[in-house]
Amino acid sequence: MSKVPTITLNNGVEMPQIGYGVWQVPDGEAATAVATAIEAGYRSIDTAAIYENERGTGKGLTASDVARDELFVTTKLWNSASETWTRESVLREFDASLDKLGLDYVDLYLIHWPRAMRDDYLTIYRTFVEIAASGRAKAIGVSNFQPEQLERVIAETSVVPAVNQIELHPNFAQAELRALHARHGIVTEAWSPLGQGRGLLEDPTLARIAAKHGKTAAQIVLRWHVELGNVAIPKSVTPSRIRENIDVFDFALDADDLAAIAGLDNGTRLGPDPAEFDFN
Ligand code: NAD
């Protein structure tokens, strides 16, 4: 049994608070990586069409002896060609993802980037609502959406996204979006939750808190996400780190720890700014 607690999404679906992200895992290695993660106790896997490893991810899922209804699988609709999305092209992309994963439903389907300059995310989202109604996605949400885009999909469709998956780590804590999510009942899911393992994990403040709890800096950061109420999807292909990143449920941060980590927020974004990102 997995010890990872779940968060209840706004439609009643349960989502594990720590999942395993497979960005940059080659398709040929994804099955082994996913199987290792499931063996370690992960039940939630985060992939995307653009990661080009949905096939390998699917193989890892079916190779495990964990029942499908105990697993939580997320994939994402890529920005794709310069075409404007239509209902038909969204449905086609969704079918292609299901086919590669070898699944008849996903637990969560996300719009990967809003590309607000193209103004077609409402068409995409309305089709997602249709997909959810068919039961082929248990929940739908968005990724990299900014406040105005969230407010617009809610106003136009009355269907509140279950999740907004955004860059979030102690150096980029996203207070404004987190507050907006809380007001609307949207779960905040953190991508690059470890700050991509770059300088953040060598930070002396995190080292001090890690020593105090007998944990690693990565575990302190992941515990911080859990206590904030975020979902986090750390990535590693190293089996010992895969296990380490889920071993964060036997200790708690205190108020001093949380205040010190809050002091690390310096507005450093590692990924693209969603306001400008239109990658095809
Ligand atoms: P991350 O913050 O999870 O960092 C991963 C890196 O940190 C690893 O490659 C490794 O170098 C290091 N690391 C991992 N565990 C460690 C440990 N215990 N100790 C020391 N170093 C460790 O960054 P990420 O891979 O960018 O993000 C995680 C997941 O988020 C991705 O796999 C993907 O699923 C998702 N993601 C989504 C978007 C989006 O636009 N929606 C963008 C980027 C990533």
mmCIF file of C-alpha atoms and ligand atoms in Angstrom:
data_model
loop_
_atom_site.group_PDB
_atom_site.id
_atom_site.type_symbol
_atom_site.label_atom_id
_atom_site.label_comp_id
_atom_site.label_asym_id
_atom_site.label_seq_id
_atom_site.Cartn_x
_atom_site.Cartn_y
_atom_site.Cartn_z
ATOM 1 C CA MET A 1 0.000 0.000 0.000
ATOM 2 C CA SER A 2 1.134 3.533 -0.757
ATOM 3 C CA LYS A 3 1.442 5.949 2.160
ATOM 4 C CA VAL A 4 1.004 9.052 0.047
ATOM 5 C CA PRO A 5 -1.958 11.145 1.216
ATOM 6 C CA THR A 6 -4.471 12.352 -1.348
ATOM 7 C CA ILE A 7 -6.102 15.707 -1.974
ATOM 8 C CA THR A 8 -9.760 15.788 -2.992
ATOM 9 C CA LEU A 9 -10.256 17.643 -6.261
ATOM 10 C CA ASN A 10 -13.284 19.900 -6.754
ATOM 11 C CA ASN A 11 -15.241 17.071 -8.443
ATOM 12 C CA GLY A 12 -14.568 14.551 -5.650
ATOM 13 C CA VAL A 13 -11.699 12.701 -7.370
ATOM 14 C CA GLU A 14 -8.763 11.838 -5.065
ATOM 15 C CA MET A 15 -5.277 12.849 -6.272
ATOM 16 C CA PRO A 16 -2.041 11.728 -4.547
ATOM 17 C CA GLN A 17 -0.136 14.682 -3.134
ATOM 18 C CA ILE A 18 3.225 13.454 -4.441
ATOM 19 C CA GLY A 19 3.467 12.102 -7.954
ATOM 20 C CA TYR A 20 6.227 11.120 -10.313
ATOM 21 C CA GLY A 21 7.018 13.404 -13.264
ATOM 22 C CA VAL A 22 8.597 11.907 -16.377
ATOM 23 C CA TRP A 23 9.664 14.966 -18.388
ATOM 24 C CA GLN A 24 12.976 14.227 -20.186
ATOM 25 C CA VAL A 25 12.777 10.506 -19.476
ATOM 26 C CA PRO A 26 13.341 8.857 -22.893
ATOM 27 C CA ASP A 27 10.470 6.668 -24.080
ATOM 28 C CA GLY A 28 12.712 3.596 -23.953
ATOM 29 C CA GLU A 29 13.509 4.220 -20.274
ATOM 30 C CA ALA A 30 10.086 5.369 -19.130
ATOM 31 C CA ALA A 31 8.676 1.885 -18.492
ATOM 32 C CA THR A 32 11.497 1.045 -16.076
ATOM 33 C CA ALA A 33 11.390 4.455 -14.407
ATOM 34 C CA VAL A 34 7.606 4.298 -13.932
ATOM 35 C CA ALA A 35 7.796 0.715 -12.647
ATOM 36 C CA THR A 36 10.498 1.770 -10.154
ATOM 37 C CA ALA A 37 8.326 4.647 -8.974
ATOM 38 C CA ILE A 38 5.247 2.458 -8.533
ATOM 39 C CA GLU A 39 7.325 -0.106 -6.670
ATOM 40 C CA ALA A 40 8.548 2.703 -4.388
ATOM 41 C CA GLY A 41 4.943 3.623 -3.571
ATOM 42 C CA TYR A 42 4.044 6.328 -6.096
ATOM 43 C CA ARG A 43 0.548 6.013 -7.491
ATOM 44 C CA SER A 44 0.458 9.199 -9.571
ATOM 45 C CA ILE A 45 2.404 9.613 -12.823
ATOM 46 C CA ASP A 46 2.657 12.896 -14.742
ATOM 47 C CA THR A 47 3.403 12.696 -18.461
ATOM 48 C CA ALA A 48 2.482 14.789 -21.512
ATOM 49 C CA ALA A 49 2.179 14.304 -25.255
ATOM 50 C CA ILE A 50 5.250 16.503 -25.822
ATOM 51 C CA TYR A 51 7.397 14.364 -23.493
ATOM 52 C CA GLU A 52 7.132 11.683 -26.188
ATOM 53 C CA ASN A 53 7.151 8.957 -23.570
ATOM 54 C CA GLU A 54 3.445 8.136 -23.229
ATOM 55 C CA ARG A 55 4.086 4.684 -24.736
ATOM 56 C CA GLY A 56 6.877 3.839 -22.297
ATOM 57 C CA THR A 57 4.873 5.312 -19.428
ATOM 58 C CA GLY A 58 1.894 3.133 -20.375
ATOM 59 C CA LYS A 59 4.098 0.050 -20.477
ATOM 60 C CA GLY A 60 5.359 0.821 -16.983
ATOM 61 C CA LEU A 61 1.787 1.183 -15.750
ATOM 62 C CA THR A 62 0.574 -2.085 -17.209
ATOM 63 C CA ALA A 63 3.697 -3.950 -16.065
ATOM 64 C CA SER A 64 2.940 -3.086 -12.447
ATOM 65 C CA ASP A 65 0.671 -5.286 -10.392
ATOM 66 C CA VAL A 66 -1.153 -2.261 -8.983
ATOM 67 C CA ALA A 67 -4.779 -2.082 -10.129
ATOM 68 C CA ARG A 68 -5.645 0.663 -12.602
ATOM 69 C CA ASP A 69 -8.126 2.235 -10.193
ATOM 70 C CA GLU A 70 -5.344 2.722 -7.638
ATOM 71 C CA LEU A 71 -3.223 4.632 -10.149
ATOM 72 C CA PHE A 72 -3.578 8.290 -11.105
ATOM 73 C CA VAL A 73 -2.399 9.130 -14.608
ATOM 74 C CA THR A 74 -2.040 12.669 -15.939
ATOM 75 C CA THR A 75 -1.279 13.666 -19.493
ATOM 76 C CA LYS A 76 -1.410 16.999 -21.303
ATOM 77 C CA LEU A 77 -2.490 18.429 -24.640
ATOM 78 C CA TRP A 78 0.535 19.982 -26.337
ATOM 79 C CA ASN A 79 0.476 23.407 -27.974
ATOM 80 C CA SER A 80 0.966 21.586 -31.277
ATOM 81 C CA ALA A 81 1.230 22.999 -34.741
ATOM 82 C CA SER A 82 0.392 26.587 -35.520
ATOM 83 C CA GLU A 83 -3.161 25.562 -36.312
ATOM 84 C CA THR A 84 -5.971 26.920 -34.244
ATOM 85 C CA TRP A 85 -7.456 24.167 -32.133
ATOM 86 C CA THR A 86 -10.907 22.874 -32.983
ATOM 87 C CA ARG A 87 -13.119 20.434 -31.102
ATOM 88 C CA GLU A 88 -12.162 17.727 -33.623
ATOM 89 C CA SER A 89 -8.407 18.259 -33.370
ATOM 90 C CA VAL A 90 -8.550 18.234 -29.554
ATOM 91 C CA LEU A 91 -10.504 14.961 -29.571
ATOM 92 C CA ARG A 92 -8.009 13.504 -32.036
ATOM 93 C CA GLU A 93 -5.055 14.451 -29.838
ATOM 94 C CA PHE A 94 -6.747 13.058 -26.766
ATOM 95 C CA ASP A 95 -7.452 9.746 -28.536
ATOM 96 C CA ALA A 96 -3.803 9.593 -29.632
ATOM 97 C CA SER A 97 -2.619 10.046 -26.034
ATOM 98 C CA LEU A 98 -4.960 7.340 -24.737
ATOM 99 C CA ASP A 99 -3.813 5.025 -27.499
ATOM 100 C CA LYS A 100 -0.111 5.554 -26.708
ATOM 101 C CA LEU A 101 -0.721 5.099 -22.995
ATOM 102 C CA GLY A 102 -2.738 1.957 -23.691
ATOM 103 C CA LEU A 103 -5.506 3.230 -21.396
ATOM 104 C CA ASP A 104 -9.216 3.790 -21.819
ATOM 105 C CA TYR A 105 -9.225 6.778 -19.467
ATOM 106 C CA VAL A 106 -6.823 9.171 -17.779
ATOM 107 C CA ASP A 107 -7.329 10.563 -14.313
ATOM 108 C CA LEU A 108 -6.383 14.105 -15.261
ATOM 109 C CA TYR A 109 -6.104 15.839 -18.641
ATOM 110 C CA LEU A 110 -4.428 19.254 -18.730
ATOM 111 C CA ILE A 111 -4.033 22.032 -21.293
ATOM 112 C CA HIS A 112 -0.222 22.268 -21.260
ATOM 113 C CA TRP A 113 0.104 26.032 -21.980
ATOM 114 C CA PRO A 114 -2.575 28.685 -22.479
ATOM 115 C CA ARG A 115 -0.989 30.437 -25.496
ATOM 116 C CA ALA A 116 -3.257 33.371 -24.797
ATOM 117 C CA MET A 117 -2.066 35.167 -27.939
ATOM 118 C CA ARG A 118 -3.813 32.501 -30.038
ATOM 119 C CA ASP A 119 -7.035 32.786 -28.101
ATOM 120 C CA ASP A 120 -8.162 29.195 -28.563
ATOM 121 C CA TYR A 121 -7.869 27.836 -25.026
ATOM 122 C CA LEU A 122 -11.625 28.259 -24.504
ATOM 123 C CA THR A 123 -12.326 25.963 -27.467
ATOM 124 C CA ILE A 124 -9.877 23.451 -25.998
ATOM 125 C CA TYR A 125 -11.338 23.696 -22.529
ATOM 126 C CA ARG A 126 -14.932 23.299 -23.756
ATOM 127 C CA THR A 127 -13.853 20.091 -25.497
ATOM 128 C CA PHE A 128 -12.164 18.960 -22.277
ATOM 129 C CA VAL A 129 -15.504 19.444 -20.507
ATOM 130 C CA GLU A 130 -17.032 17.120 -23.079
ATOM 131 C CA ILE A 131 -14.230 14.551 -22.568
ATOM 132 C CA ALA A 132 -14.791 14.647 -18.800
ATOM 133 C CA ALA A 133 -18.531 14.135 -19.289
ATOM 134 C CA SER A 134 -17.755 11.008 -21.314
ATOM 135 C CA GLY A 135 -15.752 9.579 -18.388
ATOM 136 C CA ARG A 136 -12.558 9.310 -20.405
ATOM 137 C CA ALA A 137 -10.869 11.875 -18.156
ATOM 138 C CA LYS A 138 -11.843 11.670 -14.488
ATOM 139 C CA ALA A 139 -10.824 15.291 -14.020
ATOM 140 C CA ILE A 140 -9.714 18.159 -16.258
ATOM 141 C CA GLY A 141 -7.495 21.111 -15.609
ATOM 142 C CA VAL A 142 -4.909 23.469 -16.967
ATOM 143 C CA SER A 143 -1.221 24.192 -16.705
ATOM 144 C CA ASN A 144 0.653 27.474 -16.761
ATOM 145 C CA PHE A 145 -2.598 29.464 -16.703
ATOM 146 C CA GLN A 146 -2.491 33.006 -15.398
ATOM 147 C CA PRO A 147 -5.265 34.678 -13.348
ATOM 148 C CA GLU A 148 -7.056 36.270 -16.306
ATOM 149 C CA GLN A 149 -7.170 32.957 -18.190
ATOM 150 C CA LEU A 150 -8.468 31.064 -15.158
ATOM 151 C CA GLU A 151 -11.154 33.676 -14.539
ATOM 152 C CA ARG A 152 -12.169 33.515 -18.196
ATOM 153 C CA VAL A 153 -12.597 29.722 -18.430
ATOM 154 C CA ILE A 154 -14.585 29.739 -15.204
ATOM 155 C CA ALA A 155 -16.822 32.612 -16.346
ATOM 156 C CA GLU A 156 -17.405 31.145 -19.810
ATOM 157 C CA THR A 157 -17.910 27.467 -18.925
ATOM 158 C CA SER A 158 -18.858 27.421 -15.214
ATOM 159 C CA VAL A 159 -16.540 24.399 -14.910
ATOM 160 C CA VAL A 160 -13.726 25.225 -12.509
ATOM 161 C CA PRO A 161 -10.451 23.513 -13.507
ATOM 162 C CA ALA A 162 -9.596 20.830 -10.936
ATOM 163 C CA VAL A 163 -5.889 21.691 -11.092
ATOM 164 C CA ASN A 164 -3.528 24.377 -12.365
ATOM 165 C CA GLN A 165 -0.046 22.889 -12.761
ATOM 166 C CA ILE A 166 2.499 25.704 -12.491
ATOM 167 C CA GLU A 167 6.188 26.271 -11.850
ATOM 168 C CA LEU A 168 6.509 26.440 -8.084
ATOM 169 C CA HIS A 169 9.437 25.925 -5.702
ATOM 170 C CA PRO A 170 10.838 27.859 -2.725
ATOM 171 C CA ASN A 171 12.573 30.389 -5.030
ATOM 172 C CA PHE A 172 9.296 30.964 -6.924
ATOM 173 C CA ALA A 173 6.479 30.414 -4.463
ATOM 174 C CA GLN A 174 3.571 31.832 -6.536
ATOM 175 C CA ALA A 175 1.650 33.425 -3.655
ATOM 176 C CA GLU A 176 -0.782 35.283 -5.920
ATOM 177 C CA LEU A 177 -1.823 32.262 -7.981
ATOM 178 C CA ARG A 178 -2.033 30.026 -4.907
ATOM 179 C CA ALA A 179 -4.427 32.498 -3.270
ATOM 180 C CA LEU A 180 -6.553 32.667 -6.427
ATOM 181 C CA HIS A 181 -6.628 28.864 -6.630
ATOM 182 C CA ALA A 182 -7.736 28.659 -2.997
ATOM 183 C CA ARG A 183 -10.585 31.095 -3.671
ATOM 184 C CA HIS A 184 -11.850 28.995 -6.584
ATOM 185 C CA GLY A 185 -11.172 25.492 -5.176
ATOM 186 C CA ILE A 186 -8.421 24.749 -7.716
ATOM 187 C CA VAL A 187 -5.606 22.474 -6.544
ATOM 188 C CA THR A 188 -2.129 23.930 -7.036
ATOM 189 C CA GLU A 189 0.201 21.401 -8.628
ATOM 190 C CA ALA A 190 3.903 22.292 -8.574
ATOM 191 C CA TRP A 191 6.130 21.555 -11.556
ATOM 192 C CA SER A 192 9.885 21.680 -11.100
ATOM 193 C CA PRO A 193 9.042 21.325 -7.384
ATOM 194 C CA LEU A 194 12.739 20.855 -6.529
ATOM 195 C CA GLY A 195 13.801 23.844 -8.621
ATOM 196 C CA GLN A 196 15.143 21.318 -11.146
ATOM 197 C CA GLY A 197 17.733 20.282 -8.565
ATOM 198 C CA ARG A 198 19.899 23.264 -9.493
ATOM 199 C CA GLY A 199 21.298 25.653 -6.828
ATOM 200 C CA LEU A 200 18.170 25.395 -4.669
ATOM 201 C CA LEU A 201 19.103 22.050 -3.125
ATOM 202 C CA GLU A 202 22.497 23.441 -2.025
ATOM 203 C CA ASP A 203 20.888 26.364 -0.230
ATOM 204 C CA PRO A 204 22.368 26.691 3.316
ATOM 205 C CA THR A 205 18.965 27.403 4.877
ATOM 206 C CA LEU A 206 17.612 24.132 3.489
ATOM 207 C CA ALA A 207 20.788 22.315 4.582
ATOM 208 C CA ARG A 208 20.310 23.582 8.139
ATOM 209 C CA ILE A 209 16.641 22.507 8.256
ATOM 210 C CA ALA A 210 17.549 19.155 6.674
ATOM 211 C CA ALA A 211 20.205 18.478 9.332
ATOM 212 C CA LYS A 212 17.729 19.398 12.063
ATOM 213 C CA HIS A 213 15.204 16.792 10.846
ATOM 214 C CA GLY A 214 17.683 14.154 9.686
ATOM 215 C CA LYS A 215 16.357 14.534 6.114
ATOM 216 C CA THR A 216 17.785 15.743 2.790
ATOM 217 C CA ALA A 217 17.237 19.192 1.286
ATOM 218 C CA ALA A 218 15.018 17.591 -1.399
ATOM 219 C CA GLN A 219 12.852 16.032 1.315
ATOM 220 C CA ILE A 220 12.557 19.380 3.120
ATOM 221 C CA VAL A 221 11.374 21.058 -0.087
ATOM 222 C CA LEU A 222 8.862 18.301 -0.830
ATOM 223 C CA ARG A 223 7.576 18.378 2.748
ATOM 224 C CA TRP A 224 7.133 22.158 2.350
ATOM 225 C CA HIS A 225 4.939 21.533 -0.714
ATOM 226 C CA VAL A 226 2.869 18.984 1.206
ATOM 227 C CA GLU A 227 2.327 21.353 4.140
ATOM 228 C CA LEU A 228 1.319 24.182 1.804
ATOM 229 C CA GLY A 229 -1.328 21.890 0.339
ATOM 230 C CA ASN A 230 0.329 21.621 -3.073
ATOM 231 C CA VAL A 231 0.557 18.540 -5.217
ATOM 232 C CA ALA A 232 4.213 18.021 -6.244
ATOM 233 C CA ILE A 233 5.633 15.860 -9.033
ATOM 234 C CA PRO A 234 9.403 15.546 -8.537
ATOM 235 C CA LYS A 235 11.403 13.815 -11.242
ATOM 236 C CA SER A 236 14.441 11.580 -10.903
ATOM 237 C CA VAL A 237 15.609 8.476 -12.729
ATOM 238 C CA THR A 238 17.884 7.456 -9.847
ATOM 239 C CA PRO A 239 16.100 4.724 -7.854
ATOM 240 C CA SER A 240 17.440 5.917 -4.481
ATOM 241 C CA ARG A 241 16.216 9.470 -5.184
ATOM 242 C CA ILE A 242 12.863 8.198 -6.461
ATOM 243 C CA ARG A 243 12.440 6.522 -3.062
ATOM 244 C CA GLU A 244 13.845 9.497 -1.136
ATOM 245 C CA ASN A 245 11.396 11.914 -2.768
ATOM 246 C CA ILE A 246 8.368 10.037 -1.499
ATOM 247 C CA ASP A 247 9.725 9.475 2.007
ATOM 248 C CA VAL A 248 8.410 12.727 3.450
ATOM 249 C CA PHE A 249 5.467 11.634 5.550
ATOM 250 C CA ASP A 250 7.176 10.823 8.868
ATOM 251 C CA PHE A 251 8.131 14.336 9.978
ATOM 252 C CA ALA A 252 6.748 17.870 10.004
ATOM 253 C CA LEU A 253 8.210 21.320 9.521
ATOM 254 C CA ASP A 254 7.709 23.805 12.348
ATOM 255 C CA ALA A 255 6.798 27.489 12.124
ATOM 256 C CA ASP A 256 10.476 28.545 12.157
ATOM 257 C CA ASP A 257 11.247 26.189 9.274
ATOM 258 C CA LEU A 258 8.293 27.472 7.247
ATOM 259 C CA ALA A 259 9.274 31.098 7.870
ATOM 260 C CA ALA A 260 12.870 30.412 6.814
ATOM 261 C CA ILE A 261 11.743 28.691 3.610
ATOM 262 C CA ALA A 262 9.353 31.560 2.876
ATOM 263 C CA GLY A 263 12.427 33.810 2.947
ATOM 264 C CA LEU A 264 13.894 31.951 -0.060
ATOM 265 C CA ASP A 265 11.251 33.305 -2.443
ATOM 266 C CA ASN A 266 13.189 35.604 -4.761
ATOM 267 C CA GLY A 267 10.983 35.477 -7.847
ATOM 268 C CA THR A 268 13.372 33.271 -9.827
ATOM 269 C CA ARG A 269 11.525 31.560 -12.654
ATOM 270 C CA LEU A 270 13.388 28.602 -14.237
ATOM 271 C CA GLY A 271 11.003 27.883 -17.092
ATOM 272 C CA PRO A 272 9.342 30.092 -19.713
ATOM 273 C CA ASP A 273 6.972 32.898 -18.787
ATOM 274 C CA PRO A 274 3.452 31.714 -19.724
ATOM 275 C CA ALA A 275 2.569 35.254 -20.828
ATOM 276 C CA GLU A 276 5.002 34.911 -23.732
ATOM 277 C CA PHE A 277 5.313 31.201 -24.390
ATOM 278 C CA ASP A 278 3.951 30.059 -27.752
ATOM 279 C CA PHE A 279 6.165 27.074 -28.532
ATOM 280 C CA ASN A 280 4.986 24.753 -31.283
HETATM 281 P P1 NAD B 1 12.317 18.863 -10.489
HETATM 282 O O1 NAD B 1 12.218 20.083 -9.674
HETATM 283 O O2 NAD B 1 11.492 17.694 -10.190
HETATM 284 O O3 NAD B 1 13.861 18.482 -10.505
HETATM 285 C C1 NAD B 1 14.317 17.299 -11.104
HETATM 286 C C2 NAD B 1 15.825 17.225 -10.971
HETATM 287 O O4 NAD B 1 16.220 17.415 -9.621
HETATM 288 C C3 NAD B 1 16.339 15.833 -11.358
HETATM 289 O O5 NAD B 1 16.610 15.776 -12.736
HETATM 290 C C4 NAD B 1 17.602 15.706 -10.531
HETATM 291 O O6 NAD B 1 18.668 16.364 -11.177
HETATM 292 C C5 NAD B 1 17.267 16.496 -9.272
HETATM 293 N N1 NAD B 1 16.788 15.659 -8.166
HETATM 294 C C6 NAD B 1 15.622 14.945 -8.105
HETATM 295 N N2 NAD B 1 15.506 14.337 -6.911
HETATM 296 C C7 NAD B 1 16.610 14.680 -6.197
HETATM 297 C C8 NAD B 1 17.055 14.365 -4.895
HETATM 298 N N3 NAD B 1 16.345 13.600 -4.071
HETATM 299 N N4 NAD B 1 18.238 14.893 -4.489
HETATM 300 C C9 NAD B 1 18.975 15.686 -5.299
HETATM 301 N N5 NAD B 1 18.602 16.028 -6.545
HETATM 302 C C10 NAD B 1 17.428 15.523 -6.996
HETATM 303 O O7 NAD B 1 12.151 19.377 -12.011
HETATM 304 P P2 NAD B 1 11.401 18.945 -13.335
HETATM 305 O O8 NAD B 1 11.810 17.613 -13.819
HETATM 306 O O9 NAD B 1 11.548 20.132 -14.211
HETATM 307 O O10 NAD B 1 9.862 18.898 -12.910
HETATM 308 C C11 NAD B 1 9.229 17.737 -12.433
HETATM 309 C C12 NAD B 1 8.069 17.353 -13.311
HETATM 310 O O11 NAD B 1 7.188 18.468 -13.505
HETATM 311 C C13 NAD B 1 8.458 16.971 -14.729
HETATM 312 O O12 NAD B 1 9.011 15.671 -14.809
HETATM 313 C C14 NAD B 1 7.141 17.105 -15.438
HETATM 314 O O13 NAD B 1 6.345 15.953 -15.176
HETATM 315 C C15 NAD B 1 6.559 18.339 -14.767
HETATM 316 N N6 NAD B 1 6.767 19.596 -15.551
HETATM 317 C C16 NAD B 1 5.688 20.210 -16.091
HETATM 318 C C17 NAD B 1 5.837 21.393 -16.816
HETATM 319 C C18 NAD B 1 4.627 22.069 -17.391
HETATM 320 O O14 NAD B 1 4.768 22.991 -18.196
HETATM 321 N N7 NAD B 1 3.436 21.665 -17.019
HETATM 322 C C19 NAD B 1 7.106 21.948 -17.012
HETATM 323 C C20 NAD B 1 8.202 21.308 -16.433
HETATM 324 C C21 NAD B 1 8.027 20.145 -15.698
#
